[in-house]
CSV table of C-alpha atoms in Angstrom, one decimal:
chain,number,residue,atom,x,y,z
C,1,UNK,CA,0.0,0.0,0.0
C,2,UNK,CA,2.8,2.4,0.7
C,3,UNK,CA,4.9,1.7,-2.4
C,4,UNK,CA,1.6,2.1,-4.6
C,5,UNK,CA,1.0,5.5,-2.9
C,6,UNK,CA,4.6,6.7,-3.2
C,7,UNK,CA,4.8,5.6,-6.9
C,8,UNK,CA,1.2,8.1,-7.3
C,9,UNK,CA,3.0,10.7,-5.2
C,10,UNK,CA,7.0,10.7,-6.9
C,11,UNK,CA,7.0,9.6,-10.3
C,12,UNK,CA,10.6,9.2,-10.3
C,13,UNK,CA,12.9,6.3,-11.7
C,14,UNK,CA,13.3,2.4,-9.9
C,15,UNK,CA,16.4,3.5,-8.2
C,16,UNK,CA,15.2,7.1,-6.4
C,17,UNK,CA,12.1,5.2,-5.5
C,18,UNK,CA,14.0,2.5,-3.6
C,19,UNK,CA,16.0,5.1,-2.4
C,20,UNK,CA,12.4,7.3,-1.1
C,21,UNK,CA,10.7,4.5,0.3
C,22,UNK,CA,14.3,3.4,2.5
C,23,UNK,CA,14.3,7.3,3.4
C,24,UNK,CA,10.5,6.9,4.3
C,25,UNK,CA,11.2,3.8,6.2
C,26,UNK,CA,13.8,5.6,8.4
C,27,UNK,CA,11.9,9.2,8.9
C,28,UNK,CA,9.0,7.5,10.3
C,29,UNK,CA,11.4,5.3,12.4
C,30,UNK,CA,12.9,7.9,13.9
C,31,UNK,CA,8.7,9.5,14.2
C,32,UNK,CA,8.1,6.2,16.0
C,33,UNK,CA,10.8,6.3,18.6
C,34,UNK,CA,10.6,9.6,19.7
C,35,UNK,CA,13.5,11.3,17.5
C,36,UNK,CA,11.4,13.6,15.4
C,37,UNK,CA,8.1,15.7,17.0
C,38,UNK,CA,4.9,16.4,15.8
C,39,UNK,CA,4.2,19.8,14.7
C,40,UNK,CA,1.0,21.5,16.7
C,41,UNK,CA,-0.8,24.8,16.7
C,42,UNK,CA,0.3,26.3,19.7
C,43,UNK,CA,-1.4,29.9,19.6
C,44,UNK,CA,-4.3,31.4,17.8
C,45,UNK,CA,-4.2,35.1,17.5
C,46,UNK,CA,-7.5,37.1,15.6
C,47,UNK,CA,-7.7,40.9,15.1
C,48,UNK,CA,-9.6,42.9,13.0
C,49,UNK,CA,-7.9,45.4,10.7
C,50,UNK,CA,-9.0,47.5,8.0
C,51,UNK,CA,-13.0,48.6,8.5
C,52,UNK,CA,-15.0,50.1,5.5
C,53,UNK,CA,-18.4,50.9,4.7
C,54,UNK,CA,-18.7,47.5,3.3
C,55,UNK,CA,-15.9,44.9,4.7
C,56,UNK,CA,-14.6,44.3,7.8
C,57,UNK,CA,-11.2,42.5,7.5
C,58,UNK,CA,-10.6,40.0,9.6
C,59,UNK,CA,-7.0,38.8,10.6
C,60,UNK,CA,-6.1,35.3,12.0
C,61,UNK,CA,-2.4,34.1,12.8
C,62,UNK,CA,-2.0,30.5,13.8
C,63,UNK,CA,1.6,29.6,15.6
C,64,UNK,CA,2.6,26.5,14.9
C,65,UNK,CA,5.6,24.2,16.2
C,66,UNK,CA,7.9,22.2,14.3
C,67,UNK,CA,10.2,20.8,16.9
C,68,UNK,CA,12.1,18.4,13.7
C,69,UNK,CA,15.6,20.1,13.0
C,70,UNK,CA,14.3,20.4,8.8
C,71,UNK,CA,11.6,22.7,7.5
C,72,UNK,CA,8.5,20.8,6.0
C,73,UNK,CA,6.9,21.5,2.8
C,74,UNK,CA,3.4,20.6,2.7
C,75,UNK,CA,2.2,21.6,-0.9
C,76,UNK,CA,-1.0,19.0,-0.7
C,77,UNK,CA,-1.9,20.8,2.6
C,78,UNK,CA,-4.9,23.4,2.9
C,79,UNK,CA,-6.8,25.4,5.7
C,80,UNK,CA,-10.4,26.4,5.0
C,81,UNK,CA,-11.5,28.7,8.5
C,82,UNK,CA,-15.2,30.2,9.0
C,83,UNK,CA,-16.4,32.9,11.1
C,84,UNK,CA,-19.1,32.4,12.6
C,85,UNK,CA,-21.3,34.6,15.4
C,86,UNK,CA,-24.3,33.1,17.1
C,87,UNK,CA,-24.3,30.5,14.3
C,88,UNK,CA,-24.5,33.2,11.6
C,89,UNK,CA,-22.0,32.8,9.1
C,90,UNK,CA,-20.0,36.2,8.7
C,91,UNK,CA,-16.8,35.0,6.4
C,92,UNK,CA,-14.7,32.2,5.2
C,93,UNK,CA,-12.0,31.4,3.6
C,94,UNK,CA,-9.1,29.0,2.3
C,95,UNK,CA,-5.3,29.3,2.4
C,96,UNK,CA,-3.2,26.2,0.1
C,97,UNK,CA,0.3,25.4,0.2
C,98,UNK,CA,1.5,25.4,3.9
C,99,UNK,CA,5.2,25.4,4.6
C,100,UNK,CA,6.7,25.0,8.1
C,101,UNK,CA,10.0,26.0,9.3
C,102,UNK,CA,11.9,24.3,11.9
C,103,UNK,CA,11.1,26.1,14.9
C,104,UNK,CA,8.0,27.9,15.4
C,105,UNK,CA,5.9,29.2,12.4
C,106,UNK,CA,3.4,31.8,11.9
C,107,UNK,CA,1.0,31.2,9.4
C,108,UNK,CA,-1.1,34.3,8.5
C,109,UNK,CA,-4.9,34.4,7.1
C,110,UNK,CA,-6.6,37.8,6.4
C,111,UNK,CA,-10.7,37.2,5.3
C,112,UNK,CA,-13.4,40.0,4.4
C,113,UNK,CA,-16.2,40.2,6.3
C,114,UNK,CA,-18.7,41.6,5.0
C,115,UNK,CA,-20.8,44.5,6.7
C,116,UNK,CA,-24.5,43.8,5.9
C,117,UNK,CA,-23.8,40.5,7.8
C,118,UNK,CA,-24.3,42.9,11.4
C,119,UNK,CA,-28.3,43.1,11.1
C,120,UNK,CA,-28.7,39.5,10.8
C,121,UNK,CA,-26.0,39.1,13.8
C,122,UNK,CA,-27.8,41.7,15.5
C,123,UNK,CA,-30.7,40.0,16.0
C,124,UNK,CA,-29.6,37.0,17.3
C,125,UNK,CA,-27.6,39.1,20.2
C,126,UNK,CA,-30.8,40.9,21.5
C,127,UNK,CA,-32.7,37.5,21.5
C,128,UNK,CA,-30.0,35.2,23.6
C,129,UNK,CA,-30.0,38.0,26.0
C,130,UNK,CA,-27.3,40.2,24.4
C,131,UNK,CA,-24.9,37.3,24.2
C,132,UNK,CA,-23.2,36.1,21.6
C,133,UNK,CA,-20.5,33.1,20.8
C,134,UNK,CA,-17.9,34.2,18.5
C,135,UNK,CA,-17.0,30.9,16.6
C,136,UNK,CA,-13.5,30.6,14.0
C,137,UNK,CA,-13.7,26.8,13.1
C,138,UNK,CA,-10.1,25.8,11.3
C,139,UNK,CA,-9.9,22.5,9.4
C,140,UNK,CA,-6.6,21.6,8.3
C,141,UNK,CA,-7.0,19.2,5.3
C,142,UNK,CA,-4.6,16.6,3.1
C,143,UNK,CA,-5.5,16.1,0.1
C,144,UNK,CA,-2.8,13.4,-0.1
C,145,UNK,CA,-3.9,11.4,3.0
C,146,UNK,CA,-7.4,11.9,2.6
C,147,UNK,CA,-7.6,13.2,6.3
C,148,UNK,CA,-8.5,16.5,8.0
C,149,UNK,CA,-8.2,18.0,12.1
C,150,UNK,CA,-10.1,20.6,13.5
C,151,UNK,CA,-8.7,23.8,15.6
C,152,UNK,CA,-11.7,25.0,17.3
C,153,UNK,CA,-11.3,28.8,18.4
C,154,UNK,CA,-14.0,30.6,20.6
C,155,UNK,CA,-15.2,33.5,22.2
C,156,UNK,CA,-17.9,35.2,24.2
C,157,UNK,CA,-19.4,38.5,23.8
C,158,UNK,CA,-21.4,39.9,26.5
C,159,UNK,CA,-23.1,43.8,26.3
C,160,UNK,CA,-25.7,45.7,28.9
C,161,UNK,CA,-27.1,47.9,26.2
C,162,UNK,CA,-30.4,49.4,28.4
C,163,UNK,CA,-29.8,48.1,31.9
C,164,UNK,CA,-28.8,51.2,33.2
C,165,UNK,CA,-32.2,53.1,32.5
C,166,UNK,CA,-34.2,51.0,34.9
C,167,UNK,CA,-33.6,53.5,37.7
C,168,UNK,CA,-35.6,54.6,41.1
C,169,UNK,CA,-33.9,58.1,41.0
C,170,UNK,CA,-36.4,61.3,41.2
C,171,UNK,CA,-35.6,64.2,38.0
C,172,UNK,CA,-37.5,67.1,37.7
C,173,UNK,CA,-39.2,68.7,34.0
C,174,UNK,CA,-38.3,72.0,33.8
C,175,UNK,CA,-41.1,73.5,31.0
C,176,UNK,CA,-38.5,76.5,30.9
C,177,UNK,CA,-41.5,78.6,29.8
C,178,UNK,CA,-42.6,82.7,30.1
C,179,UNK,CA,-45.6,82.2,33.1
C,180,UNK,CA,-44.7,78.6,34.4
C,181,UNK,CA,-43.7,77.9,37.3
C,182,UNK,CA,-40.9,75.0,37.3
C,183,UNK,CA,-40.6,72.3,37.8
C,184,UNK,CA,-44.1,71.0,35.8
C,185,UNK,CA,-43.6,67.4,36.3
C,186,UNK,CA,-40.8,65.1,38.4
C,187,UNK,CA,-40.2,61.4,36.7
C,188,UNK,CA,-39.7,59.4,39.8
C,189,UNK,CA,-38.6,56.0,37.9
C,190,UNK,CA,-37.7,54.8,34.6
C,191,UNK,CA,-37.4,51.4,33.2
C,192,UNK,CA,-36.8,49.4,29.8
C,193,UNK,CA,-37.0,46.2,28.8
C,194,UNK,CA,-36.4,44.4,25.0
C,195,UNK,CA,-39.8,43.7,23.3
C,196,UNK,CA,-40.1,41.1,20.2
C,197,UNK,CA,-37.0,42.0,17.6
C,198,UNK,CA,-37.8,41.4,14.1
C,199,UNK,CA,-35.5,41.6,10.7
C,200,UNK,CA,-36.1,44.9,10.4
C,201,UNK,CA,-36.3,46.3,14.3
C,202,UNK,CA,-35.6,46.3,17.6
C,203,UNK,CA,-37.8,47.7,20.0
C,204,UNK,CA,-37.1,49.2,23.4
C,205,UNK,CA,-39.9,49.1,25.8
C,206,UNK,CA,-39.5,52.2,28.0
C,207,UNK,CA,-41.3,53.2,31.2
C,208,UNK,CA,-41.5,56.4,33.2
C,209,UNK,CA,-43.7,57.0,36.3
C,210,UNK,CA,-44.5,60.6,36.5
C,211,UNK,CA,-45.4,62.9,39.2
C,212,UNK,CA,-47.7,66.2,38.6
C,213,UNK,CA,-47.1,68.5,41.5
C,214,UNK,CA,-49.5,71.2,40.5
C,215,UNK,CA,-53.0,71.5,42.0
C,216,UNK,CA,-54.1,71.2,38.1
C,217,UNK,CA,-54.1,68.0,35.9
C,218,UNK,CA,-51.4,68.3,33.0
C,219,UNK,CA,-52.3,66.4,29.7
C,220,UNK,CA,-48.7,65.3,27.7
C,221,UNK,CA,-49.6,65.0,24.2
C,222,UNK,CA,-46.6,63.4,22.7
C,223,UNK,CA,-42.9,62.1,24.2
C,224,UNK,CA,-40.6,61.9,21.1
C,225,UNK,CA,-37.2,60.4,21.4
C,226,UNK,CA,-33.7,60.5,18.9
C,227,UNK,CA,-31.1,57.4,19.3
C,228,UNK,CA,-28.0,57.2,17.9
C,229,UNK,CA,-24.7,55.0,18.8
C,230,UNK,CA,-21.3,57.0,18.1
C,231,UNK,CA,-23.7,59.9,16.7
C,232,UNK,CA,-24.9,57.3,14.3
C,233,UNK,CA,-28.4,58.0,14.2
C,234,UNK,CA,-30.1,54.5,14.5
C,235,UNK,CA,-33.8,55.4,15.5
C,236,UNK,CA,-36.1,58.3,16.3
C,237,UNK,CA,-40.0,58.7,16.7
C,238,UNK,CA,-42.8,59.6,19.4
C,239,UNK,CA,-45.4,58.3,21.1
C,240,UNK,CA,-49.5,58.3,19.7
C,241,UNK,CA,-51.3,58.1,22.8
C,242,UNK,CA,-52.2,61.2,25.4
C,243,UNK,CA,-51.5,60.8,29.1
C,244,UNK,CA,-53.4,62.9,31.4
C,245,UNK,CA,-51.7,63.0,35.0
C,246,UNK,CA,-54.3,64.1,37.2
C,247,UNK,CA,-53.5,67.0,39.9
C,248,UNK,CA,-50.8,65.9,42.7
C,249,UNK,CA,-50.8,62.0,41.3
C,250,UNK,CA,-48.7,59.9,39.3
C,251,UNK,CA,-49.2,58.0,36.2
C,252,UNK,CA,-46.8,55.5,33.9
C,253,UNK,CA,-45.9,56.9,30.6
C,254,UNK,CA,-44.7,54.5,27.9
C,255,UNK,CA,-42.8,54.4,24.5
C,256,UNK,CA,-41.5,52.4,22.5
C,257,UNK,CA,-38.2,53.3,20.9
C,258,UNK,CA,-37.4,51.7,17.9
C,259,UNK,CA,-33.7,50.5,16.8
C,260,UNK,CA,-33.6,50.3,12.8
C,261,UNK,CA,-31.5,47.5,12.4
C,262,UNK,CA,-30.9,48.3,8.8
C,263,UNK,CA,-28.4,51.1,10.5
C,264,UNK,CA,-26.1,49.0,12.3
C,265,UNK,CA,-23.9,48.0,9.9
C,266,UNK,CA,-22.7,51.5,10.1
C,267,UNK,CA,-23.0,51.7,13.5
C,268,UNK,CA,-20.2,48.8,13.3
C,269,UNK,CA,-18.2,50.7,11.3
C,270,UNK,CA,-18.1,53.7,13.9
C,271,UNK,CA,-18.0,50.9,16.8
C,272,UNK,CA,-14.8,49.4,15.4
C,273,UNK,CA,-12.9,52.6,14.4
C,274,UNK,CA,-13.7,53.7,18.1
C,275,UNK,CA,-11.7,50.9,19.4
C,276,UNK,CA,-14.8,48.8,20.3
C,277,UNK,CA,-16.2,51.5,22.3
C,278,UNK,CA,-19.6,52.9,21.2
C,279,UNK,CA,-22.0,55.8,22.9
C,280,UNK,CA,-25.3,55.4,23.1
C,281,UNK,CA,-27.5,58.7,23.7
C,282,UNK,CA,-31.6,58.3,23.7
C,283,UNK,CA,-32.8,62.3,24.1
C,284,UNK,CA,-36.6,62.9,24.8
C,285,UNK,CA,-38.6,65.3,24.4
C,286,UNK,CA,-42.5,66.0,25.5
C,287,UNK,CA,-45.4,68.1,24.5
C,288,UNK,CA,-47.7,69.1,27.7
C,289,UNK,CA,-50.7,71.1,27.0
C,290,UNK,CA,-51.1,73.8,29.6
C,291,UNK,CA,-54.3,75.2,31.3
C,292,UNK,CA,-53.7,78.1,29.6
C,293,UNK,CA,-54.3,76.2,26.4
C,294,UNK,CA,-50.9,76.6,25.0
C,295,UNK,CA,-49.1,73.2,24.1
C,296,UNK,CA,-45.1,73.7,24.7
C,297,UNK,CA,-42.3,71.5,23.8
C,298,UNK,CA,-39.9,70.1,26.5
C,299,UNK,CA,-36.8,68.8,26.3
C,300,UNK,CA,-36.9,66.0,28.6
C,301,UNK,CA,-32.6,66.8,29.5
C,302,UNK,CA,-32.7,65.2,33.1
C,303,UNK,CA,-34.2,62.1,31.3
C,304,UNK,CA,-31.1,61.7,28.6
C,305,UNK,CA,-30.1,58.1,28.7
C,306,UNK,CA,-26.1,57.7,27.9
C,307,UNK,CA,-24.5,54.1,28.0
C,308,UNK,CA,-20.7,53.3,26.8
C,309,UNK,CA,-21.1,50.0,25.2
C,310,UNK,CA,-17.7,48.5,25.2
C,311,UNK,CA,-16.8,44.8,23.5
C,312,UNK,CA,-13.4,43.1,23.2
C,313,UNK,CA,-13.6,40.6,20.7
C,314,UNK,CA,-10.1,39.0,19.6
C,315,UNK,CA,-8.8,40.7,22.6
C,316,UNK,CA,-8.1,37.9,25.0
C,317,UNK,CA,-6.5,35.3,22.6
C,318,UNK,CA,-3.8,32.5,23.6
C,319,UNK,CA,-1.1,33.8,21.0
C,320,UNK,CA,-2.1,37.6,21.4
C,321,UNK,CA,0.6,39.6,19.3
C,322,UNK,CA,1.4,37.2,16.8
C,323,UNK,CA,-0.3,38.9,14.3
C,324,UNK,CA,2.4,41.8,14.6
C,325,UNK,CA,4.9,39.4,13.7
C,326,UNK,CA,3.5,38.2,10.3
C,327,UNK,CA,5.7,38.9,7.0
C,328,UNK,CA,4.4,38.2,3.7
C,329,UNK,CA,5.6,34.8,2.3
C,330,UNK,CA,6.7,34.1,-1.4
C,331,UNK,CA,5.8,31.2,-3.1
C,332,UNK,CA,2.5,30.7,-1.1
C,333,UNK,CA,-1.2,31.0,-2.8
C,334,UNK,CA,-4.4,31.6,-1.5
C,335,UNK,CA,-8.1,31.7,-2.4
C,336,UNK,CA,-10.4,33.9,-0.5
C,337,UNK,CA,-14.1,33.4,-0.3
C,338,UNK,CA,-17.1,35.6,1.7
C,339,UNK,CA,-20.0,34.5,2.6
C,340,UNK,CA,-19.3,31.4,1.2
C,341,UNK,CA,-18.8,32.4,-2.6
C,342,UNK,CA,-15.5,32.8,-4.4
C,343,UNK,CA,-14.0,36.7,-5.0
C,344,UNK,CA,-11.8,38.1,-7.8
C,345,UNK,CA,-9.5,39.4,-5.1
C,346,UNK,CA,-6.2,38.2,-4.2
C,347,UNK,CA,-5.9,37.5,-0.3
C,348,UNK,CA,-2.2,38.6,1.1
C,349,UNK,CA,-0.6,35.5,2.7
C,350,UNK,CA,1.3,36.0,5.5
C,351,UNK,CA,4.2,33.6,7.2
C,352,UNK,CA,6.9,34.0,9.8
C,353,UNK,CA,9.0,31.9,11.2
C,354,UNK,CA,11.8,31.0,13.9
C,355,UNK,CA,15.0,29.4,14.5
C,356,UNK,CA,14.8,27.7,17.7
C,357,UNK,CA,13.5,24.0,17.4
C,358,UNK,CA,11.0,23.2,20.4
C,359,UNK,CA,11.1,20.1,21.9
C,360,UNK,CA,8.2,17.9,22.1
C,361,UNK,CA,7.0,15.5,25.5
C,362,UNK,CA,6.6,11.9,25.3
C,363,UNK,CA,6.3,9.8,22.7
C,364,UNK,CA,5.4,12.5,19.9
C,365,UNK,CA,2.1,12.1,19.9
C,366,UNK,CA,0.2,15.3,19.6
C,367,UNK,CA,-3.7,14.9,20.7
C,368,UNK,CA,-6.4,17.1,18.7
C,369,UNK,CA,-9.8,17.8,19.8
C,370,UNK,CA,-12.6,18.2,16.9
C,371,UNK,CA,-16.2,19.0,18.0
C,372,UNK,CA,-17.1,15.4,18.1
C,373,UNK,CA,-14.3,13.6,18.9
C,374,UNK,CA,-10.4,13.6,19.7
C,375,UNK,CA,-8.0,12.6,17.1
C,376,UNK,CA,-4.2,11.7,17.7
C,377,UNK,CA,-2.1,12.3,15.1
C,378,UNK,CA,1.5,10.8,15.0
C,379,UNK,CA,2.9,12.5,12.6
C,380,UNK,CA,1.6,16.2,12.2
C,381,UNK,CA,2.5,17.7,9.4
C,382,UNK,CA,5.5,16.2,8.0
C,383,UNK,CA,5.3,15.9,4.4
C,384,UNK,CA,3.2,14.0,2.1
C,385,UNK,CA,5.8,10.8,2.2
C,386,UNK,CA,6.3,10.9,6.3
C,387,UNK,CA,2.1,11.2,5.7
C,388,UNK,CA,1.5,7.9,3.9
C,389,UNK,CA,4.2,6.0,5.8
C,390,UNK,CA,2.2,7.0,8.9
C,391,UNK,CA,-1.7,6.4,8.1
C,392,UNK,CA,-0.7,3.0,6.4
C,393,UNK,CA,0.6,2.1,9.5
C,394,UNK,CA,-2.4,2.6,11.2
């Protein structure tokens, strides 16, 4: 089985075969008994880089170990690596033609996300409790073995977008108006809560309890409200129902503000640019209808709701930095793909690598996990004749 594979693999004469298979023979010997390691992905490093209205790049660095005192060249050898958040698919990609160094590689990937992705993600936050599981799932693949191992690479993403407005603290409403006496009104608590998101929205249920202090009932006509997120504006509209607070009484007021999702993919422009920081502002604004019969517009300032929102995805990973050390690599070529369908564009490959051979523990053996199951591989990634030497021996 092995010669018939090696005679596939090198068509070369009787003599350099013989002389192949003995070197074969001996490489995975010296694999067997411990003299030559295993390479392993020992770091995973992801960062985003360049952010326009449309693409998000996304840039992955995996470190690998080759502890065997030769470079390996691993032409049959491919990645393909998907992004994924909350099980939406926001990018993939490939890379072919892996080479290791002795010593400690880094292989670079850079894949386009793409912007209009952010709604559908969005969604998916508000809904599992503004959570979100940032998934990269790596497959290393040989097309010369027939046999492929998964690096799994995950993240959480946790925000508190509205938790601050539920509040118990007392803010007068100033009218600010010729003949009224201040303050008109006093909002003794405010709360929000997230109502049923569609596609196309996301609605905040808001609550205030207001307090009328005068000896006369107030009617407030309208509460209107602007959003935005890093002076994105994201939503704005007002309520269509009159509230009639009755002379030294309180009543609940409620609106719902509405997020236009169809805004947040520049919102994640903004949010990226800002080092993952955004600032959300909700102002307000009432119209109370005085006994005098005049209506007047108030801006509601006391009741201006500001929240940093602050993420730090790829900010926590086990090979942090290792990005910065990526060089571009002749002689390499890569195909690119987003949202799952080929580009035109020509991905930049990216590969650095060290002098000092690590050593490896044991026997060799370097142990994978996949999702499903754990696979040991022997051999790593040592060429496709130390490959078929080692999976017929299996």
């Amino acid at each position: 089985m092995v010669a018939e594979k090696l005679k596939s693999v090198l068509p070369v004469g009787k003599r350099g075969f013989l002389a192949l298979f003995f070197v074969v023979v001996l490489v995975g010997g010296a694999v067997f008994t411990g003299v030559l390691g295993a390479p392993r992905v020992s770091g995973v490093d992801n960062e985003f880089g360049d952010v326009t209205n449309e693409r998000t790049e996304i840039g992955t660095a995996l470190v690998v170990d080759n502890p065997n005192p030769f470079s390996v060249q691993v032409g049959n050898t491919s990645v393909d690596y998907t992004v994924e958040m909350n099980d939406v698919e926001m990018a993939s990609g490939h890379r072919s033609n892996i080479a290791l160094d002795r010593g400690e590689t880094t292989l670079g990937f850079s894949t386009q996300m793409q912007n209009r992705k952010i709604p559908a993600w969005w969604v998916t936050h508000i809904r599992n409790d503004e959570q979100t599981t940032l998934r990269i799932q790596s497959e290393v693949r040989s097309s010369a073995v027939g046999r492929s191992v998964r690096v799994p690479y995950e993240d959480e993403i946790e925000t508190d977008i509205i938790g601050q407005f539920n509040s118990t603290e007392t803010r007068p409403v100033n009218a600010s108006a010729p003949f009224v006496s201040d303050p008109v009104l006093y909002v003794n608590e405010t709360g929000a809560n997230w109502g049923s998101v569609t596609q196309e929205r996301t609605p905040i249920q808001l609550r205030m309890r207001a307090y009328n202090p005068k000896s006369i009932p107030y009617t407030i006509s309208e509460i209107g409200y602007e959003m935005t997120m890093n002076d994105v504006p994201v939503g704005n509209g007002t309520t269509a129902q009159p509230y009639t607070i009755p002379a030294k009484s309180e009543k609940t007021l409620r609106l719902q503000a509405n997020i236009r999702n169809q805004q947040l993919d520049d919102w994640w422009v903004s949010h990226l640019e800002n080092d993952q920081v955004t600032e959300l502002q909700i102002e307000f604004h009432a119209k109370i209808d005085l006994p005098t019969g005049d209506t007047v517009r108030v801006p509601l300032r006391s009741m201006t709701y500001e929240r940093q929102i602050e993420t730090e995805i790829f900010q926590n990973d086990s090979a942090e930095g290792a990005l910065d050390d990526v060089n571009p690599a002749p002689g390499s070529t890569t195909r690119k793909t987003t949202d799952g369908e080929p580009t035109d564009e020509t991905e930049t490959v990216e590969e650095t690598t060290g002098t000092t051979p690590t050593s490896e523990s044991g026997d060799g053996t370097t142990t994978v996990e996949t999702d499903d199951e754990t696979t040991t591989d022997d051999g790593g990634l040592l060429g496709t004749l130390l490959a078929v030497e080692l999976f017929d021996g299996r």
